[in-house]
Amino acid sequence: MLTLQNPNGLSRAVVALLAGNIVFDVLLGLADVRDLAADETEYYDPARFGALDLNLAYSMSFTLYVATGIVFIIWFYRLRKNAEVWAGDLQTRKPGYAIGGWFIPIGNFWIPRAVAVEIWRASRWEPYAADGKRELTLLNGWWTCWIVATLVNWISGQMYKTAETTGDYNAASQWSLAGFVLDIAAAVLAILFVRRLTSMQHAKATGMIPAAQ
């Protein structure tokens, strides 16, 4: 028997973790700004940004990113299970794809978004109605920012690995800074998406009047 699962606690944890990611992105992005603005004759310790140990900060940022991903996927899976209760026939992929879809090479660029769209439709007041104008703008905006940020961060990482000259490092820093900006945008939109979709499911589960969709 299918039963509804409460996603509210997990959603709050996801939002808190995403906020932590934003803090680290801002700090590390400012370190890139410093590197790009520094005069060649100016000395500074590249491993520090004021009182901040950059190596430690990168390590903590990565750990937080992994933790955020784990909690987000658990939240995502729980919402997918709820979608099965309300409109199982609209779900074209099994619930396992809400987890496994993130780890399929290449496929992870589009499978999780497709699952999210189907969860969204099942969670609204009228699952079988046509999508409203710009209804999926928030979801699409978050997904686009996340995909582009992932690609930009990969490019900056490759550039750092092959950098030999000051110009090479500056170019890598520019890409890195762009990646942090996109990461921040993706995190902000993810927070809004998590709050919105959780609210939709809570409203539907409790019979409350849903927010405008």
Tab-separated table of C-alpha atoms in Angstrom:
chain	number	residue	atom	x	y	z
A	1	MET	CA	0.000	0.000	0.000
A	2	LEU	CA	1.343	3.402	-1.003
A	3	THR	CA	1.542	5.975	1.772
A	4	LEU	CA	2.520	9.631	1.800
A	5	GLN	CA	5.856	10.608	3.300
A	6	ASN	CA	6.478	13.914	5.053
A	7	PRO	CA	9.262	15.857	3.261
A	8	ASN	CA	9.157	18.997	5.432
A	9	GLY	CA	12.062	18.185	7.756
A	10	LEU	CA	14.297	17.104	4.894
A	11	SER	CA	13.433	20.237	2.921
A	12	ARG	CA	14.592	22.431	5.806
A	13	ALA	CA	17.849	20.481	5.999
A	14	VAL	CA	18.396	20.867	2.244
A	15	VAL	CA	17.757	24.614	2.411
A	16	ALA	CA	20.214	25.012	5.312
A	17	LEU	CA	22.894	23.026	3.477
A	18	LEU	CA	22.375	25.011	0.268
A	19	ALA	CA	22.731	28.229	2.252
A	20	GLY	CA	26.038	26.928	3.597
A	21	ASN	CA	27.195	26.235	0.037
A	22	ILE	CA	26.381	29.822	-0.894
A	23	VAL	CA	28.543	31.124	1.967
A	24	PHE	CA	31.535	29.100	0.790
A	25	ASP	CA	30.953	30.078	-2.853
A	26	VAL	CA	30.997	33.754	-1.884
A	27	LEU	CA	34.205	33.410	0.143
A	28	LEU	CA	36.045	31.366	-2.476
A	29	GLY	CA	34.761	33.606	-5.263
A	30	LEU	CA	36.171	36.636	-3.428
A	31	ALA	CA	39.520	34.839	-3.247
A	32	ASP	CA	39.417	34.544	-7.054
A	33	VAL	CA	38.605	38.250	-7.306
A	34	ARG	CA	41.646	39.005	-5.160
A	35	ASP	CA	43.855	36.864	-7.383
A	36	LEU	CA	42.623	38.590	-10.525
A	37	ALA	CA	42.930	42.108	-9.076
A	38	ALA	CA	46.341	41.652	-7.458
A	39	ASP	CA	49.297	43.618	-8.776
A	40	GLU	CA	52.147	41.396	-9.979
A	41	THR	CA	54.470	43.157	-7.536
A	42	GLU	CA	52.063	42.625	-4.639
A	43	TYR	CA	52.854	39.703	-2.362
A	44	TYR	CA	50.172	37.625	-0.720
A	45	ASP	CA	49.933	34.052	0.467
A	46	PRO	CA	47.992	32.152	-2.234
A	47	ALA	CA	46.932	29.584	0.372
A	48	ARG	CA	45.167	32.155	2.523
A	49	PHE	CA	42.442	34.755	2.132
A	50	GLY	CA	42.727	36.945	5.187
A	51	ALA	CA	42.198	34.638	8.158
A	52	LEU	CA	40.753	31.946	5.870
A	53	ASP	CA	42.892	28.926	5.016
A	54	LEU	CA	41.903	28.301	1.400
A	55	ASN	CA	42.954	24.641	1.356
A	56	LEU	CA	40.789	23.969	4.387
A	57	ALA	CA	37.970	26.040	2.909
A	58	TYR	CA	38.012	24.069	-0.352
A	59	SER	CA	38.000	20.811	1.588
A	60	MET	CA	35.099	21.918	3.774
A	61	SER	CA	33.230	23.252	0.739
A	62	PHE	CA	33.569	19.929	-1.075
A	63	THR	CA	32.435	17.980	2.004
A	64	LEU	CA	29.418	20.257	2.381
A	65	TYR	CA	28.620	19.898	-1.335
A	66	VAL	CA	28.619	16.089	-1.044
A	67	ALA	CA	26.450	16.219	2.091
A	68	THR	CA	24.033	18.561	0.332
A	69	GLY	CA	23.793	16.201	-2.630
A	70	ILE	CA	23.031	13.219	-0.392
A	71	VAL	CA	20.302	14.988	1.591
A	72	PHE	CA	18.849	16.556	-1.570
A	73	ILE	CA	18.568	13.162	-3.282
A	74	ILE	CA	16.873	11.639	-0.218
A	75	TRP	CA	14.395	14.546	-0.243
A	76	PHE	CA	13.913	14.136	-4.002
A	77	TYR	CA	13.242	10.402	-3.642
A	78	ARG	CA	10.689	11.024	-0.902
A	79	LEU	CA	8.791	13.475	-3.115
A	80	ARG	CA	8.926	10.984	-5.981
A	81	LYS	CA	7.314	8.344	-3.749
A	82	ASN	CA	4.529	10.802	-2.903
A	83	ALA	CA	4.024	11.513	-6.603
A	84	GLU	CA	3.364	7.789	-7.058
A	85	VAL	CA	0.418	8.069	-4.658
A	86	TRP	CA	-1.219	11.012	-6.403
A	87	ALA	CA	-0.523	10.334	-10.071
A	88	GLY	CA	1.435	7.146	-10.517
A	89	ASP	CA	0.404	6.856	-14.147
A	90	LEU	CA	2.137	10.150	-14.927
A	91	GLN	CA	5.472	8.844	-13.653
A	92	THR	CA	7.272	7.358	-16.644
A	93	ARG	CA	10.302	6.194	-14.620
A	94	LYS	CA	10.434	4.038	-11.509
A	95	PRO	CA	11.138	5.754	-8.155
A	96	GLY	CA	14.702	4.429	-8.210
A	97	TYR	CA	15.510	6.899	-10.967
A	98	ALA	CA	15.061	9.712	-8.436
A	99	ILE	CA	18.311	8.387	-6.958
A	100	GLY	CA	20.069	6.479	-9.726
A	101	GLY	CA	19.336	9.062	-12.406
A	102	TRP	CA	21.889	11.420	-10.840
A	103	PHE	CA	24.693	8.879	-11.321
A	104	ILE	CA	24.126	7.796	-14.922
A	105	PRO	CA	26.886	9.301	-17.112
A	106	ILE	CA	25.478	11.780	-19.642
A	107	GLY	CA	21.954	10.757	-18.633
A	108	ASN	CA	22.318	12.710	-15.404
A	109	PHE	CA	22.179	15.878	-17.495
A	110	TRP	CA	18.495	15.301	-18.272
A	111	ILE	CA	16.985	12.336	-16.369
A	112	PRO	CA	16.660	14.062	-12.956
A	113	ARG	CA	15.011	17.074	-14.585
A	114	ALA	CA	12.488	14.804	-16.323
A	115	VAL	CA	11.729	13.108	-12.998
A	116	ALA	CA	11.372	16.521	-11.327
A	117	VAL	CA	8.873	17.673	-13.956
A	118	GLU	CA	6.716	14.590	-13.372
A	119	ILE	CA	6.892	15.069	-9.591
A	120	TRP	CA	5.868	18.690	-10.051
A	121	ARG	CA	2.848	17.779	-12.136
A	122	ALA	CA	1.717	15.102	-9.670
A	123	SER	CA	2.140	17.537	-6.768
A	124	ARG	CA	-0.012	20.328	-8.135
A	125	TRP	CA	-3.713	20.538	-7.396
A	126	GLU	CA	-4.714	19.225	-10.833
A	127	PRO	CA	-2.055	16.717	-11.983
A	128	TYR	CA	-3.638	16.073	-15.372
A	129	ALA	CA	-4.084	19.717	-16.381
A	130	ALA	CA	-1.865	21.241	-19.035
A	131	ASP	CA	1.212	23.066	-17.809
A	132	GLY	CA	0.509	26.718	-17.110
A	133	LYS	CA	2.364	29.486	-18.869
A	134	ARG	CA	5.868	29.759	-17.339
A	135	GLU	CA	4.856	27.188	-14.710
A	136	LEU	CA	8.139	25.329	-15.014
A	137	THR	CA	10.318	28.464	-15.190
A	138	LEU	CA	11.715	28.009	-11.676
A	139	LEU	CA	12.551	24.350	-12.239
A	140	ASN	CA	14.106	25.026	-15.645
A	141	GLY	CA	16.069	28.014	-14.348
A	142	TRP	CA	17.550	25.985	-11.506
A	143	TRP	CA	18.394	23.067	-13.755
A	144	THR	CA	20.009	25.244	-16.431
A	145	CYS	CA	22.165	27.091	-13.880
A	146	TRP	CA	23.247	23.811	-12.294
A	147	ILE	CA	24.210	22.207	-15.596
A	148	VAL	CA	26.110	25.267	-16.842
A	149	ALA	CA	27.845	25.685	-13.463
A	150	THR	CA	28.925	22.036	-13.549
A	151	LEU	CA	30.448	22.454	-17.012
A	152	VAL	CA	32.153	25.760	-16.174
A	153	ASN	CA	33.646	24.316	-12.986
A	154	TRP	CA	34.951	21.316	-14.913
A	155	ILE	CA	36.564	23.625	-17.490
A	156	SER	CA	38.210	25.770	-14.796
A	157	GLY	CA	39.553	22.655	-13.092
A	158	GLN	CA	41.125	21.431	-16.338
A	159	MET	CA	42.621	24.870	-16.960
A	160	TYR	CA	44.251	24.936	-13.518
A	161	LYS	CA	45.766	21.501	-14.150
A	162	THR	CA	47.485	22.642	-17.362
A	163	ALA	CA	48.275	26.243	-16.373
A	164	GLU	CA	51.931	27.250	-16.636
A	165	THR	CA	52.008	31.026	-17.001
A	166	THR	CA	50.437	33.898	-15.067
A	167	GLY	CA	48.062	34.416	-17.972
A	168	ASP	CA	47.001	30.775	-17.793
A	169	TYR	CA	46.272	31.050	-14.086
A	170	ASN	CA	44.347	34.285	-14.578
A	171	ALA	CA	42.204	32.671	-17.277
A	172	ALA	CA	41.539	29.702	-15.004
A	173	SER	CA	40.617	32.082	-12.169
A	174	GLN	CA	38.156	33.886	-14.442
A	175	TRP	CA	36.430	30.602	-15.269
A	176	SER	CA	36.523	29.625	-11.602
A	177	LEU	CA	34.892	32.918	-10.602
A	178	ALA	CA	32.205	32.430	-13.250
A	179	GLY	CA	31.617	28.958	-11.821
A	180	PHE	CA	31.136	30.328	-8.316
A	181	VAL	CA	28.656	32.932	-9.573
A	182	LEU	CA	26.679	30.231	-11.371
A	183	ASP	CA	26.881	27.976	-8.305
A	184	ILE	CA	25.364	30.756	-6.192
A	185	ALA	CA	22.581	31.329	-8.716
A	186	ALA	CA	21.873	27.587	-8.910
A	187	ALA	CA	21.803	27.291	-5.102
A	188	VAL	CA	19.398	30.227	-4.716
A	189	LEU	CA	17.074	28.777	-7.354
A	190	ALA	CA	17.393	25.315	-5.779
A	191	ILE	CA	16.285	26.756	-2.427
A	192	LEU	CA	13.248	28.322	-4.077
A	193	PHE	CA	12.504	25.090	-5.946
A	194	VAL	CA	12.785	22.924	-2.824
A	195	ARG	CA	10.570	25.256	-0.805
A	196	ARG	CA	7.994	25.540	-3.588
A	197	LEU	CA	7.703	21.841	-4.369
A	198	THR	CA	7.637	20.889	-0.688
A	199	SER	CA	4.905	23.471	-0.120
A	200	MET	CA	2.890	22.063	-3.016
A	201	GLN	CA	3.084	18.543	-1.606
A	202	HIS	CA	2.286	19.704	1.928
A	203	ALA	CA	-0.755	21.628	0.672
A	204	LYS	CA	-1.989	18.651	-1.305
A	205	ALA	CA	-1.401	16.167	1.522
A	206	THR	CA	-3.230	18.294	4.082
A	207	GLY	CA	-5.983	19.559	1.798
A	208	MET	CA	-4.916	23.157	2.239
A	209	ILE	CA	-5.637	25.712	-0.467
A	210	PRO	CA	-2.504	25.599	-2.652
A	211	ALA	CA	-0.377	28.589	-3.441
A	212	ALA	CA	-0.763	30.129	-6.886
A	213	GLN	CA	0.930	27.938	-9.460
